[in-house]
mmCIF file of C-alpha atoms in Angstrom:
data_model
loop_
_atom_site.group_PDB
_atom_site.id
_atom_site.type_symbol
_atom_site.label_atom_id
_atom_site.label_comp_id
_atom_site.label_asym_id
_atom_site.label_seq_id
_atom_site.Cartn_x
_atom_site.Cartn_y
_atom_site.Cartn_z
ATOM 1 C CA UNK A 1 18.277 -62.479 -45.634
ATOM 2 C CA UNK A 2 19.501 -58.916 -44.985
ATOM 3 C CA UNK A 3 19.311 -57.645 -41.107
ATOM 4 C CA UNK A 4 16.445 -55.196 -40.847
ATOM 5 C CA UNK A 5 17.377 -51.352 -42.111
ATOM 6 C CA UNK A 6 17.933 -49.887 -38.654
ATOM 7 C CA UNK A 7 20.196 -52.410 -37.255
ATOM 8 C CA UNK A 8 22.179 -51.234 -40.456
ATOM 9 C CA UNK A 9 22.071 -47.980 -40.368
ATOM 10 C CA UNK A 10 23.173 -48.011 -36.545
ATOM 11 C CA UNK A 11 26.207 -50.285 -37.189
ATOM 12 C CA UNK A 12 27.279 -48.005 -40.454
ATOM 13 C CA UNK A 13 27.021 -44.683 -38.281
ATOM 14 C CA UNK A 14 29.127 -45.975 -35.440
ATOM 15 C CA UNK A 15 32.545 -44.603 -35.368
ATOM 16 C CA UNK A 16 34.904 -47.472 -36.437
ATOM 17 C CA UNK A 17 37.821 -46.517 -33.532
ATOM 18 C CA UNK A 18 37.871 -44.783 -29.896
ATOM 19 C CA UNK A 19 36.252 -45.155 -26.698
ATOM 20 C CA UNK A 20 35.721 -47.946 -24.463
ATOM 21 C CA UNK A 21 34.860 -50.296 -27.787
ATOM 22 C CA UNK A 22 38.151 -50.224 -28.441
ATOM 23 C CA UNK A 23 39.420 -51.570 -24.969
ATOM 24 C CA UNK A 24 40.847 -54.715 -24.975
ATOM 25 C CA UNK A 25 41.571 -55.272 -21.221
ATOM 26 C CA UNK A 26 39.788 -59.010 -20.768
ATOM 27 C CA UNK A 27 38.673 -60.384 -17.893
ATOM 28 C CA UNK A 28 39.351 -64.368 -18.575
ATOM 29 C CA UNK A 29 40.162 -65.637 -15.209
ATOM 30 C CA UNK A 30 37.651 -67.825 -13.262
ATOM 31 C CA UNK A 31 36.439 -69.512 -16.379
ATOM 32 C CA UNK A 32 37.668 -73.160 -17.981
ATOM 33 C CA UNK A 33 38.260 -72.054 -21.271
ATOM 34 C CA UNK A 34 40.417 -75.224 -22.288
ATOM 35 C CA UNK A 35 39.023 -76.841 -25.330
ATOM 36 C CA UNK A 36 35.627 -74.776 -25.760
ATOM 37 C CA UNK A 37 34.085 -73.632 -28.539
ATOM 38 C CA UNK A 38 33.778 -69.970 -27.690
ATOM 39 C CA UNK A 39 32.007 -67.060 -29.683
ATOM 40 C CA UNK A 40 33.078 -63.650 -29.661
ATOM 41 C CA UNK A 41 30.899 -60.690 -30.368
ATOM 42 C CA UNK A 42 31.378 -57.745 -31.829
ATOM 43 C CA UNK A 43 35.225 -59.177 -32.286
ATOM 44 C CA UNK A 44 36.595 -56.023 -34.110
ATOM 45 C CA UNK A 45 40.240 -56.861 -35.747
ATOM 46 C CA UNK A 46 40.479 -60.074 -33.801
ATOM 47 C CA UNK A 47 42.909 -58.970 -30.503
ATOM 48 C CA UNK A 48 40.448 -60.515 -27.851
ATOM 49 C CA UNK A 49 39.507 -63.684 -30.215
ATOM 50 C CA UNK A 50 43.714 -64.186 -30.320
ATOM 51 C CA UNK A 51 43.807 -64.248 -26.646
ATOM 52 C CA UNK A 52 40.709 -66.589 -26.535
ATOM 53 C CA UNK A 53 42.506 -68.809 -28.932
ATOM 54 C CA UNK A 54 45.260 -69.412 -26.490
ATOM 55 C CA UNK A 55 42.878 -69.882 -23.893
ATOM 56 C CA UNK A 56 41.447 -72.860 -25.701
ATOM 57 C CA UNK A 57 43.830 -74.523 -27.077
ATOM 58 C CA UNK A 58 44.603 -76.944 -30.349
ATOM 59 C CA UNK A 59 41.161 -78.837 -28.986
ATOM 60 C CA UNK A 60 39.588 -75.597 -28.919
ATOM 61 C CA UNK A 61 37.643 -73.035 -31.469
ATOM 62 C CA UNK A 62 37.337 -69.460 -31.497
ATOM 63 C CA UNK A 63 34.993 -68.036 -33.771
ATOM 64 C CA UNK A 64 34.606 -64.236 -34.247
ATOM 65 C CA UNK A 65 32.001 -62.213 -35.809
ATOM 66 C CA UNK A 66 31.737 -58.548 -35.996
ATOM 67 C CA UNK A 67 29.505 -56.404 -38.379
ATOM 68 C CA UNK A 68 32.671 -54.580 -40.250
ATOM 69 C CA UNK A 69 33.718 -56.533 -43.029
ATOM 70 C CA UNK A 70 37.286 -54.572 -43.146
ATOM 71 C CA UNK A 71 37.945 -55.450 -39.215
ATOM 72 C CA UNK A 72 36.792 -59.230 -40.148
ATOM 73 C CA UNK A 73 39.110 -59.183 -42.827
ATOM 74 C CA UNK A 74 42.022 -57.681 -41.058
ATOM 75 C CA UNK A 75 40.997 -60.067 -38.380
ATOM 76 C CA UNK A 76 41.551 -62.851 -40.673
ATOM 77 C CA UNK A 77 45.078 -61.366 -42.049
ATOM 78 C CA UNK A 78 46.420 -61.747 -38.109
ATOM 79 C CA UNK A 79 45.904 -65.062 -37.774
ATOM 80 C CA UNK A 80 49.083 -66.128 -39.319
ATOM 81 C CA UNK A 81 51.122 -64.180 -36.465
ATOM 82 C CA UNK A 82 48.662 -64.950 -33.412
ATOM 83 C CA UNK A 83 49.461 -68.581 -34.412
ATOM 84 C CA UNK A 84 52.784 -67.664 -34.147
ATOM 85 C CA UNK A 85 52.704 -66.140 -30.781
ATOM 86 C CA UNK A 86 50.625 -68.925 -29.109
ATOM 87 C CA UNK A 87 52.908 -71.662 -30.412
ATOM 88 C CA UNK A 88 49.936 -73.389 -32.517
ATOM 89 C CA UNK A 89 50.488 -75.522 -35.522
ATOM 90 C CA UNK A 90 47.009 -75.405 -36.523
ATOM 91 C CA UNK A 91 44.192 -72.709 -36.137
ATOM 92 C CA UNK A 92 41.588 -72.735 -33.959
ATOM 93 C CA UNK A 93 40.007 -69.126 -35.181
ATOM 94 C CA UNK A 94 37.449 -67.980 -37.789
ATOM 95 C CA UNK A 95 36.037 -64.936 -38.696
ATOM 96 C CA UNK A 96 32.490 -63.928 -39.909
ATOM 97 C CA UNK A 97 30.826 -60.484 -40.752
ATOM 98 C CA UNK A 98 27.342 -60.849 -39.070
ATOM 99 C CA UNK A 99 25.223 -58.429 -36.822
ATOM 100 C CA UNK A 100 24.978 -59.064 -33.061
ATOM 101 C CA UNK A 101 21.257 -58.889 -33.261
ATOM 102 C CA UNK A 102 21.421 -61.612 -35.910
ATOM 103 C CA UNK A 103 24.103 -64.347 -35.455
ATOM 104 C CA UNK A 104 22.171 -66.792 -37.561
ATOM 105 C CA UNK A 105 22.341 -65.399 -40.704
ATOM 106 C CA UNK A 106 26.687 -65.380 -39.364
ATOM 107 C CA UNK A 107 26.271 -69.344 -39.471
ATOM 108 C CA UNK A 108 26.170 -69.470 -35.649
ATOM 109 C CA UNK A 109 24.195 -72.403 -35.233
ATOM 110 C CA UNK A 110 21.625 -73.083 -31.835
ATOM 111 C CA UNK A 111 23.496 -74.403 -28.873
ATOM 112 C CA UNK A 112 26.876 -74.594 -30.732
ATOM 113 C CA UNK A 113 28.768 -72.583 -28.131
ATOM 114 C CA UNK A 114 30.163 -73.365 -24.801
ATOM 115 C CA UNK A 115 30.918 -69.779 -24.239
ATOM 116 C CA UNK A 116 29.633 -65.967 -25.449
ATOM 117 C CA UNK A 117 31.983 -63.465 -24.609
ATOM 118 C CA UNK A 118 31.162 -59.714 -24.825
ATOM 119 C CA UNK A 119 33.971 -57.018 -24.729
ATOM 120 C CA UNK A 120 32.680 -53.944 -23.874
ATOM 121 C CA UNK A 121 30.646 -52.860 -26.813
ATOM 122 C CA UNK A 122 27.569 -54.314 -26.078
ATOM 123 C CA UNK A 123 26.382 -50.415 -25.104
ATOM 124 C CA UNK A 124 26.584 -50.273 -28.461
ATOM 125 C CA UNK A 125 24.697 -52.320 -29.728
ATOM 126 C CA UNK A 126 21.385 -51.649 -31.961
ATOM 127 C CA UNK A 127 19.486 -53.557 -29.585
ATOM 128 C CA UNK A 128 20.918 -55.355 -26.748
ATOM 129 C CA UNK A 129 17.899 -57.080 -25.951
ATOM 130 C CA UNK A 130 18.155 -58.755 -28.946
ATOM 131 C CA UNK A 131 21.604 -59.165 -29.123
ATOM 132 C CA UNK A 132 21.475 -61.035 -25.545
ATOM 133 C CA UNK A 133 18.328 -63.124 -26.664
ATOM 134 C CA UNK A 134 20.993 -64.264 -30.428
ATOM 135 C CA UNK A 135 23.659 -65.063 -27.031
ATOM 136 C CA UNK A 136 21.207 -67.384 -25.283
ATOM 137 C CA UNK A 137 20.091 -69.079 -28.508
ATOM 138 C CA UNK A 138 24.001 -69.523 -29.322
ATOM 139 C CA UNK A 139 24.872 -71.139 -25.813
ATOM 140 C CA UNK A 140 24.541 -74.572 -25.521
ATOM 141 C CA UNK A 141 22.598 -75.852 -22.282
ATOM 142 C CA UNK A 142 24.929 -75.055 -19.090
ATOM 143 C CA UNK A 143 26.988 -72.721 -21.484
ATOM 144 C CA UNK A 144 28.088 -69.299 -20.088
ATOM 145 C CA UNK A 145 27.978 -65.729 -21.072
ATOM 146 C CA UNK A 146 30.777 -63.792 -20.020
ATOM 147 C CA UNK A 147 29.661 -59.884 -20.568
ATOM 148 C CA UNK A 148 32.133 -57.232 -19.604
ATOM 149 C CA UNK A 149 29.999 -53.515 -19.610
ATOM 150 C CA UNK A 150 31.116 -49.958 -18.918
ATOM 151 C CA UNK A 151 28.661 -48.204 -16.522
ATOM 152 C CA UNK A 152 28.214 -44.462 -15.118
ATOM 153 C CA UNK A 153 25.828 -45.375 -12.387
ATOM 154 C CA UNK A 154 24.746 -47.805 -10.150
ATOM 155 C CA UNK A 155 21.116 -48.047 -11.489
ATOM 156 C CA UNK A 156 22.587 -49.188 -14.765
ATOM 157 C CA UNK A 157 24.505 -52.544 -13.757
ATOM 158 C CA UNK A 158 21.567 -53.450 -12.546
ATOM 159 C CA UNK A 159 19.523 -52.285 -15.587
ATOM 160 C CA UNK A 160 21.964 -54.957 -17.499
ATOM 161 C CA UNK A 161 21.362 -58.087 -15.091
ATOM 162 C CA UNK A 162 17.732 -57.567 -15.807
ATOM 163 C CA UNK A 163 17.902 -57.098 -19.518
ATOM 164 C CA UNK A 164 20.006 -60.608 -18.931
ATOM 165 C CA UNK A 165 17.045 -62.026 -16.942
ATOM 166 C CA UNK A 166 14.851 -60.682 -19.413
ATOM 167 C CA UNK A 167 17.327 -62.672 -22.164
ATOM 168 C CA UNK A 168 16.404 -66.461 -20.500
ATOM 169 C CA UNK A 169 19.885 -66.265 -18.146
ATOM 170 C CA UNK A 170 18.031 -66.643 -14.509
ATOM 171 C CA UNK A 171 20.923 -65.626 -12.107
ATOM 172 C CA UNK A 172 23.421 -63.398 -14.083
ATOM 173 C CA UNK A 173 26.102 -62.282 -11.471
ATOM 174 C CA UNK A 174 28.607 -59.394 -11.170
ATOM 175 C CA UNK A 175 32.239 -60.693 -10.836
ATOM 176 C CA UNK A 176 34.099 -57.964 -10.749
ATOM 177 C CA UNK A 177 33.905 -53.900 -11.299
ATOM 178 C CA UNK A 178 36.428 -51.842 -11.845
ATOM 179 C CA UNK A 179 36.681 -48.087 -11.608
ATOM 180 C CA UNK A 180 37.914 -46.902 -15.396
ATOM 181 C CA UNK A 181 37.836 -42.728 -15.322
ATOM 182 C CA UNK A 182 36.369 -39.909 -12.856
ATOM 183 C CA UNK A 183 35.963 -36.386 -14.286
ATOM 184 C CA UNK A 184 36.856 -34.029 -11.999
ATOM 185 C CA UNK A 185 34.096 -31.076 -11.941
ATOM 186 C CA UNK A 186 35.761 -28.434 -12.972
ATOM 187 C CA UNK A 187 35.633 -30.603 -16.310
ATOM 188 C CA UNK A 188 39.718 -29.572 -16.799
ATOM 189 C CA UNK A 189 40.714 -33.462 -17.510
ATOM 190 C CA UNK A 190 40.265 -36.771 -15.990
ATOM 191 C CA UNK A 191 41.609 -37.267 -12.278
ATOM 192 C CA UNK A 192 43.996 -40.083 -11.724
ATOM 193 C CA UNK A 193 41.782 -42.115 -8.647
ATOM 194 C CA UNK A 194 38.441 -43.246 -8.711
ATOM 195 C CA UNK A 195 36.145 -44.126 -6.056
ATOM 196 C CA UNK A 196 36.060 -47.500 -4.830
ATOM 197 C CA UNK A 197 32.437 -48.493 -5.491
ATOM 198 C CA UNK A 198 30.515 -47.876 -8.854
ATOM 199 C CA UNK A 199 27.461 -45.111 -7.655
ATOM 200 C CA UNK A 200 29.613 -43.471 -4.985
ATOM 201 C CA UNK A 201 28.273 -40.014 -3.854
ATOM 202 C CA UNK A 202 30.143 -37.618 -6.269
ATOM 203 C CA UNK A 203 29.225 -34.575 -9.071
ATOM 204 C CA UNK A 204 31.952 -36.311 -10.711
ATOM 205 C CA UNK A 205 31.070 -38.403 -13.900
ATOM 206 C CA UNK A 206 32.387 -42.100 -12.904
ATOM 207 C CA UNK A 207 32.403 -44.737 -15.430
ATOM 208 C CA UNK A 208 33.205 -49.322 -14.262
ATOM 209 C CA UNK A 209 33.600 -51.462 -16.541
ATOM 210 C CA UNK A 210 32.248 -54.981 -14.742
ATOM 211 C CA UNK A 211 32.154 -58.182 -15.863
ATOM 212 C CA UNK A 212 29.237 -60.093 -15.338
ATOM 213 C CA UNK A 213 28.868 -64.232 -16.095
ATOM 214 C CA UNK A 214 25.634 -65.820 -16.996
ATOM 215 C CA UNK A 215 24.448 -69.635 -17.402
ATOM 216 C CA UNK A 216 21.777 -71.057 -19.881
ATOM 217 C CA UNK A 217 20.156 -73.619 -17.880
ATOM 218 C CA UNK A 218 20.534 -76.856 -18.671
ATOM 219 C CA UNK A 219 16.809 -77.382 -19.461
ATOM 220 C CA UNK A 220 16.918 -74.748 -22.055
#
């Protein structure tokens, strides 16, 4: 079944490089991530699914999906030298074109994953809501979602624990947030520092990327 005709049309007008959806800069600590089955959305050419992939190990699978059938491709042609790198004799990584609104139809089974990792495009997604809600289905019971998001304000962190709430996940927490770029207001460049805490009083335009982890309960 095709994915409805906006959720197409959004995914063929992004830009296919740039920005923070290109960032690569995981946050992996605090998480077991030896021998899980772990699903990563919106995977691009594969860099962050490579690093999973030595996270898990030979007992291990990474699975990747992304809705650009050139990066799943070229996803699919680095496998050979991530195997290399990470000293595998056998992979533990595939790679499927699929929609984040619409993992299904990608072959991502219900409560097949013990982890759902989210890099930093999930602002641009066609629908988030949705997206989170294919996440939840994924997860098995007890499984986590580990969602890194770039932020301007304050207001919009929490805007993304609720739209997790919202989702089925009943106590999404903030782990970390990290100040990325402050413009300064003369709007000449990007100063070098940024304040300490995502909202701080400024006219500057602040962006965080955090990383937030959420639980399906085990009841689900």
């Amino acid at each position: 079944m095709a994915a409805p005709a906006y959720i197409e049309r959004h995914y063929a007008a992004l830009s296919r490089e740039g920005g923070f959806a290109s960032r690569c800069a995981m946050a992996l600590d605090g998480v077991d991530w030896a021998g899980k089955h772990v699903l990563d959305v919106g995977c691009r050419r594969g860099k962050g699914a490579y690093k999973l992939s030595e996270r898990v190990g030979a007992d291990g699978l990474v699975v990747g999906v992304d809705w650009s059938p050139m990066f799943v491709e070229a996803a699919r042609e680095g496998v050979a030298a991530a195997l290399a790198r990470s000293g595998l004799t056998a992979s533990n990584l595939e790679f499927r074109q699929g929609y984040p609104e619409d993992l299904a139809a990608a072959g991502i089974a219900d409560d097949s994953q013990d982890v759902v990792y989210l890099n930093n495009g999930f602002a641009h997604f066609a629908d988030p809501a949705q997206a989170l809600r294919e996440c939840f289905r994924a997860l098995a019971p007890g499984g986590l979602l580990v969602l890194e998001v770039v932020t301007t304000t304050a207001d919009e962190l929490v805007a993304v624990t609720r739209q997790l709430t919202a989702a089925g996940f009943p106590d999404p927490a903030v782990m970390a947030s990290e100040p990325l770029l402050v413009a300064e207001e003369s709007g000449a460049g990007l100063a070098s520092s940024a304040p300490s805490q995502l909202g701080a009083a400024t006219s500057a335009a602040v962006s965080a990327s955090a990383v937030l982890h959420a639980r399906k309960p085990q009841c689900a």
